[in-house]
């Protein structure tokens, strides 16, 4: 069954036929072919780059007027001996005159010092320090002070403390608060009182920056007291 042609399609077909006849009358299709033949598409040729030519010329090097007439210097290789710096050899420490306390003797001295501490009562803050080689020979600093004692009784930023012995002689020592130790001045006190490894020293704080050395318990069994 043939479908019916609509009025729009019929009018469109007629217009196309009319346009075709007009183009044939004007010979437009022939003109188009003639233009294609007369003007063929040409690709543009690629430009060739010219090689760069570098000219080399000999140039006379300028020299100072002072050396212009002199011959060029000649440098000869020289062998330099290696300088060897001798290593510093530490001096050997003479231990022949040192007294090293035994653990038993040290413990007995501390036991006597603790008993004296209990007999003195608690009117003044007290601490005991057992002497080591670093306190009486090597370095001469009294480190390892009781932390609790230092926090409660000594200046938090450090200060100069005064140590008073049995003869009422005073010794100025530097208290270093950051690591709880006595530094500058302690050597003079230790040497003056002949402190040895193992001696137990009882310190009693009588003022904020003044300590009285109440007793020195010698490691050999003797005692040296300081009455208040």
Tab-separated table of C-alpha atoms in Angstrom:
chain	number	residue	atom	x	y	z
A	1	UNK	CA	0.000	0.000	0.000
A	2	UNK	CA	1.583	3.334	-1.087
A	3	UNK	CA	1.610	5.991	1.622
A	4	UNK	CA	0.043	9.289	0.717
A	5	UNK	CA	2.426	12.195	0.112
A	6	UNK	CA	1.750	15.183	2.318
A	7	UNK	CA	1.326	18.698	0.943
A	8	UNK	CA	4.595	19.820	2.626
A	9	UNK	CA	6.672	17.082	1.006
A	10	UNK	CA	5.116	17.825	-2.381
A	11	UNK	CA	5.957	21.532	-2.137
A	12	UNK	CA	9.524	20.748	-0.973
A	13	UNK	CA	10.093	18.428	-3.933
A	14	UNK	CA	8.933	21.102	-6.367
A	15	UNK	CA	11.341	23.699	-4.849
A	16	UNK	CA	14.293	21.329	-5.168
A	17	UNK	CA	13.499	20.691	-8.845
A	18	UNK	CA	13.249	24.425	-9.505
A	19	UNK	CA	16.586	25.098	-7.812
A	20	UNK	CA	18.247	22.364	-9.810
A	21	UNK	CA	16.976	23.834	-13.079
A	22	UNK	CA	18.263	27.293	-12.094
A	23	UNK	CA	21.771	25.945	-11.307
A	24	UNK	CA	21.873	24.129	-14.642
A	25	UNK	CA	20.804	27.327	-16.377
A	26	UNK	CA	23.655	29.254	-14.711
A	27	UNK	CA	26.214	26.477	-15.255
A	28	UNK	CA	27.324	26.712	-11.563
A	29	UNK	CA	28.546	23.136	-11.355
A	30	UNK	CA	30.865	23.686	-14.337
A	31	UNK	CA	32.335	26.851	-12.783
A	32	UNK	CA	33.076	24.971	-9.566
A	33	UNK	CA	34.976	22.260	-11.445
A	34	UNK	CA	36.974	24.872	-13.367
A	35	UNK	CA	38.050	26.628	-10.151
A	36	UNK	CA	39.261	23.371	-8.607
A	37	UNK	CA	41.400	22.626	-11.667
A	38	UNK	CA	42.900	26.133	-11.985
A	39	UNK	CA	43.746	26.546	-8.255
A	40	UNK	CA	45.063	23.216	-6.923
A	41	UNK	CA	45.869	23.099	-3.181
A	42	UNK	CA	49.581	23.526	-2.568
A	43	UNK	CA	51.320	22.705	0.669
A	44	UNK	CA	53.674	25.388	1.957
A	45	UNK	CA	57.297	24.254	1.806
A	46	UNK	CA	59.112	23.837	5.160
A	47	UNK	CA	61.688	26.485	5.815
A	48	UNK	CA	65.218	25.205	6.116
A	49	UNK	CA	67.316	26.674	8.896
A	50	UNK	CA	70.786	27.787	7.980
A	51	UNK	CA	73.599	26.223	9.992
A	52	UNK	CA	75.160	28.597	12.499
A	53	UNK	CA	78.703	29.447	11.672
A	54	UNK	CA	80.936	30.393	14.585
A	55	UNK	CA	83.930	32.394	13.625
A	56	UNK	CA	87.075	31.820	15.662
A	57	UNK	CA	89.681	34.497	15.905
A	58	UNK	CA	92.991	34.551	17.680
A	59	UNK	CA	92.990	37.276	20.306
A	60	UNK	CA	96.062	38.543	22.070
A	61	UNK	CA	95.615	38.319	25.842
A	62	UNK	CA	96.207	41.615	27.544
A	63	UNK	CA	98.976	41.630	30.112
A	64	UNK	CA	100.014	44.188	32.630
A	65	UNK	CA	102.628	46.671	31.513
A	66	UNK	CA	104.906	45.469	34.268
A	67	UNK	CA	105.061	41.904	32.916
A	68	UNK	CA	104.297	42.490	29.231
A	69	UNK	CA	107.927	42.053	28.204
A	70	UNK	CA	108.674	39.203	30.565
A	71	UNK	CA	108.287	35.511	29.701
A	72	UNK	CA	105.216	33.673	30.866
A	73	UNK	CA	105.638	32.042	34.263
A	74	UNK	CA	106.241	28.318	34.495
A	75	UNK	CA	104.581	26.433	37.313
A	76	UNK	CA	106.187	23.272	38.564
A	77	UNK	CA	104.426	20.739	40.757
A	78	UNK	CA	105.680	20.658	44.322
A	79	UNK	CA	105.175	17.840	46.806
A	80	UNK	CA	104.128	19.144	50.213
A	81	UNK	CA	104.799	16.934	53.187
A	82	UNK	CA	101.744	16.215	55.289
A	83	UNK	CA	101.853	18.006	58.598
A	84	UNK	CA	101.111	15.555	61.383
A	85	UNK	CA	99.843	17.129	64.578
A	86	UNK	CA	100.802	14.963	67.529
A	87	UNK	CA	97.886	13.753	69.590
A	88	UNK	CA	97.647	15.093	73.059
A	89	UNK	CA	98.411	12.341	75.519
A	90	UNK	CA	96.688	12.868	78.838
A	91	UNK	CA	98.847	12.833	81.878
A	92	UNK	CA	98.755	9.708	83.936
A	93	UNK	CA	97.046	10.281	87.249
A	94	UNK	CA	99.157	9.315	90.218
A	95	UNK	CA	96.999	7.198	92.496
A	96	UNK	CA	99.745	6.170	94.879
A	97	UNK	CA	98.842	8.756	97.515
A	98	UNK	CA	95.091	8.321	97.339
A	99	UNK	CA	92.965	6.582	99.915
A	100	UNK	CA	90.141	4.453	98.570
A	101	UNK	CA	87.549	3.535	101.147
A	102	UNK	CA	86.196	0.039	101.334
A	103	UNK	CA	82.449	-0.482	101.167
A	104	UNK	CA	82.485	-1.652	104.788
A	105	UNK	CA	84.368	1.416	106.073
A	106	UNK	CA	82.135	3.748	104.076
A	107	UNK	CA	79.004	2.105	105.468
A	108	UNK	CA	80.269	2.414	109.073
A	109	UNK	CA	81.036	6.111	108.633
A	110	UNK	CA	77.550	6.716	107.222
A	111	UNK	CA	75.984	4.770	110.073
A	112	UNK	CA	77.704	6.994	112.658
A	113	UNK	CA	76.693	10.125	110.751
A	114	UNK	CA	73.038	9.081	110.622
A	115	UNK	CA	73.052	8.418	114.372
A	116	UNK	CA	74.470	11.907	115.003
A	117	UNK	CA	71.814	13.347	112.735
A	118	UNK	CA	69.051	11.760	114.802
A	119	UNK	CA	70.635	13.036	118.044
A	120	UNK	CA	70.769	16.621	116.729
A	121	UNK	CA	67.018	16.804	116.318
A	122	UNK	CA	65.089	18.730	113.682
A	123	UNK	CA	65.584	22.360	114.720
A	124	UNK	CA	67.705	22.948	111.609
A	125	UNK	CA	67.620	21.149	108.231
A	126	UNK	CA	70.387	18.535	107.985
A	127	UNK	CA	71.857	16.427	105.216
A	128	UNK	CA	74.739	13.933	105.100
A	129	UNK	CA	77.173	13.450	102.255
A	130	UNK	CA	79.559	10.545	101.859
A	131	UNK	CA	82.723	11.738	100.120
A	132	UNK	CA	83.761	10.282	96.756
A	133	UNK	CA	87.014	10.648	94.803
A	134	UNK	CA	85.303	13.284	92.615
A	135	UNK	CA	84.584	15.308	95.770
A	136	UNK	CA	88.061	15.232	97.256
A	137	UNK	CA	90.435	14.713	94.292
A	138	UNK	CA	89.085	14.647	90.734
A	139	UNK	CA	87.265	17.850	89.864
A	140	UNK	CA	86.626	18.915	93.444
A	141	UNK	CA	82.876	19.382	93.185
A	142	UNK	CA	80.362	18.197	95.726
A	143	UNK	CA	77.563	16.814	93.587
A	144	UNK	CA	74.605	14.654	94.374
A	145	UNK	CA	73.164	16.792	97.169
A	146	UNK	CA	69.762	15.507	98.354
A	147	UNK	CA	67.155	16.803	95.909
A	148	UNK	CA	64.426	17.161	98.512
A	149	UNK	CA	66.723	19.136	100.830
A	150	UNK	CA	67.792	21.488	98.017
A	151	UNK	CA	64.238	22.146	96.833
A	152	UNK	CA	62.972	22.976	100.296
A	153	UNK	CA	65.897	24.957	101.718
A	154	UNK	CA	68.334	26.276	99.103
A	155	UNK	CA	67.883	29.092	96.517
A	156	UNK	CA	66.204	27.837	93.368
A	157	UNK	CA	68.403	29.917	91.076
A	158	UNK	CA	71.677	29.141	92.808
A	159	UNK	CA	73.720	31.384	95.061
A	160	UNK	CA	76.899	31.591	97.115
A	161	UNK	CA	76.753	29.503	100.283
A	162	UNK	CA	78.903	29.940	103.364
A	163	UNK	CA	80.383	26.886	105.074
A	164	UNK	CA	81.483	27.331	108.706
A	165	UNK	CA	83.831	24.789	110.286
A	166	UNK	CA	84.608	24.037	113.954
A	167	UNK	CA	87.122	26.899	114.140
A	168	UNK	CA	84.489	29.360	112.884
A	169	UNK	CA	86.410	29.754	109.621
A	170	UNK	CA	84.142	30.594	106.709
A	171	UNK	CA	84.414	29.262	103.167
A	172	UNK	CA	82.457	30.733	100.257
A	173	UNK	CA	81.247	28.096	97.807
A	174	UNK	CA	79.063	28.327	94.710
A	175	UNK	CA	75.792	26.433	94.775
A	176	UNK	CA	74.642	25.332	91.295
A	177	UNK	CA	70.902	24.819	91.540
A	178	UNK	CA	70.305	23.137	88.176
A	179	UNK	CA	72.167	19.971	89.220
A	180	UNK	CA	72.296	20.340	93.023
A	181	UNK	CA	76.037	20.622	93.619
A	182	UNK	CA	78.687	22.790	95.243
A	183	UNK	CA	81.298	24.004	92.780
A	184	UNK	CA	83.706	26.952	93.045
A	185	UNK	CA	85.252	27.227	96.513
A	186	UNK	CA	84.548	23.649	97.525
A	187	UNK	CA	88.122	22.584	96.717
A	188	UNK	CA	89.501	25.010	99.318
A	189	UNK	CA	87.248	23.559	101.997
A	190	UNK	CA	88.023	19.930	101.061
A	191	UNK	CA	91.786	20.470	101.006
A	192	UNK	CA	91.843	22.535	104.225
A	193	UNK	CA	90.039	19.778	106.120
A	194	UNK	CA	91.885	16.864	104.536
A	195	UNK	CA	88.723	15.135	103.323
A	196	UNK	CA	89.231	11.623	101.999
A	197	UNK	CA	87.194	9.139	100.046
A	198	UNK	CA	84.634	7.570	102.389
A	199	UNK	CA	84.454	10.405	104.957
A	200	UNK	CA	80.899	11.301	105.973
A	201	UNK	CA	80.189	15.009	106.473
A	202	UNK	CA	77.117	16.296	108.341
A	203	UNK	CA	75.859	19.682	107.121
A	204	UNK	CA	73.342	21.736	109.083
A	205	UNK	CA	71.632	24.756	107.522
A	206	UNK	CA	71.468	27.545	110.115
A	207	UNK	CA	70.583	30.365	107.675
A	208	UNK	CA	69.140	30.419	104.124
A	209	UNK	CA	72.657	30.512	102.607
A	210	UNK	CA	74.815	29.385	105.549
A	211	UNK	CA	75.685	25.806	106.456
A	212	UNK	CA	77.568	24.710	109.542
A	213	UNK	CA	79.695	21.601	109.205
A	214	UNK	CA	78.569	19.930	112.380
A	215	UNK	CA	80.594	16.712	112.121
A	216	UNK	CA	83.153	15.055	109.897
A	217	UNK	CA	83.107	11.296	110.434
A	218	UNK	CA	86.464	10.029	109.215
A	219	UNK	CA	86.539	6.785	107.306
A	220	UNK	CA	89.333	5.595	109.639
A	221	UNK	CA	86.931	5.840	112.619
A	222	UNK	CA	87.806	9.262	114.126
A	223	UNK	CA	85.340	12.123	114.518
A	224	UNK	CA	85.675	15.871	114.188
A	225	UNK	CA	82.831	17.837	115.736
A	226	UNK	CA	81.547	21.388	115.586
A	227	UNK	CA	79.340	22.553	118.441
A	228	UNK	CA	76.506	24.972	117.773
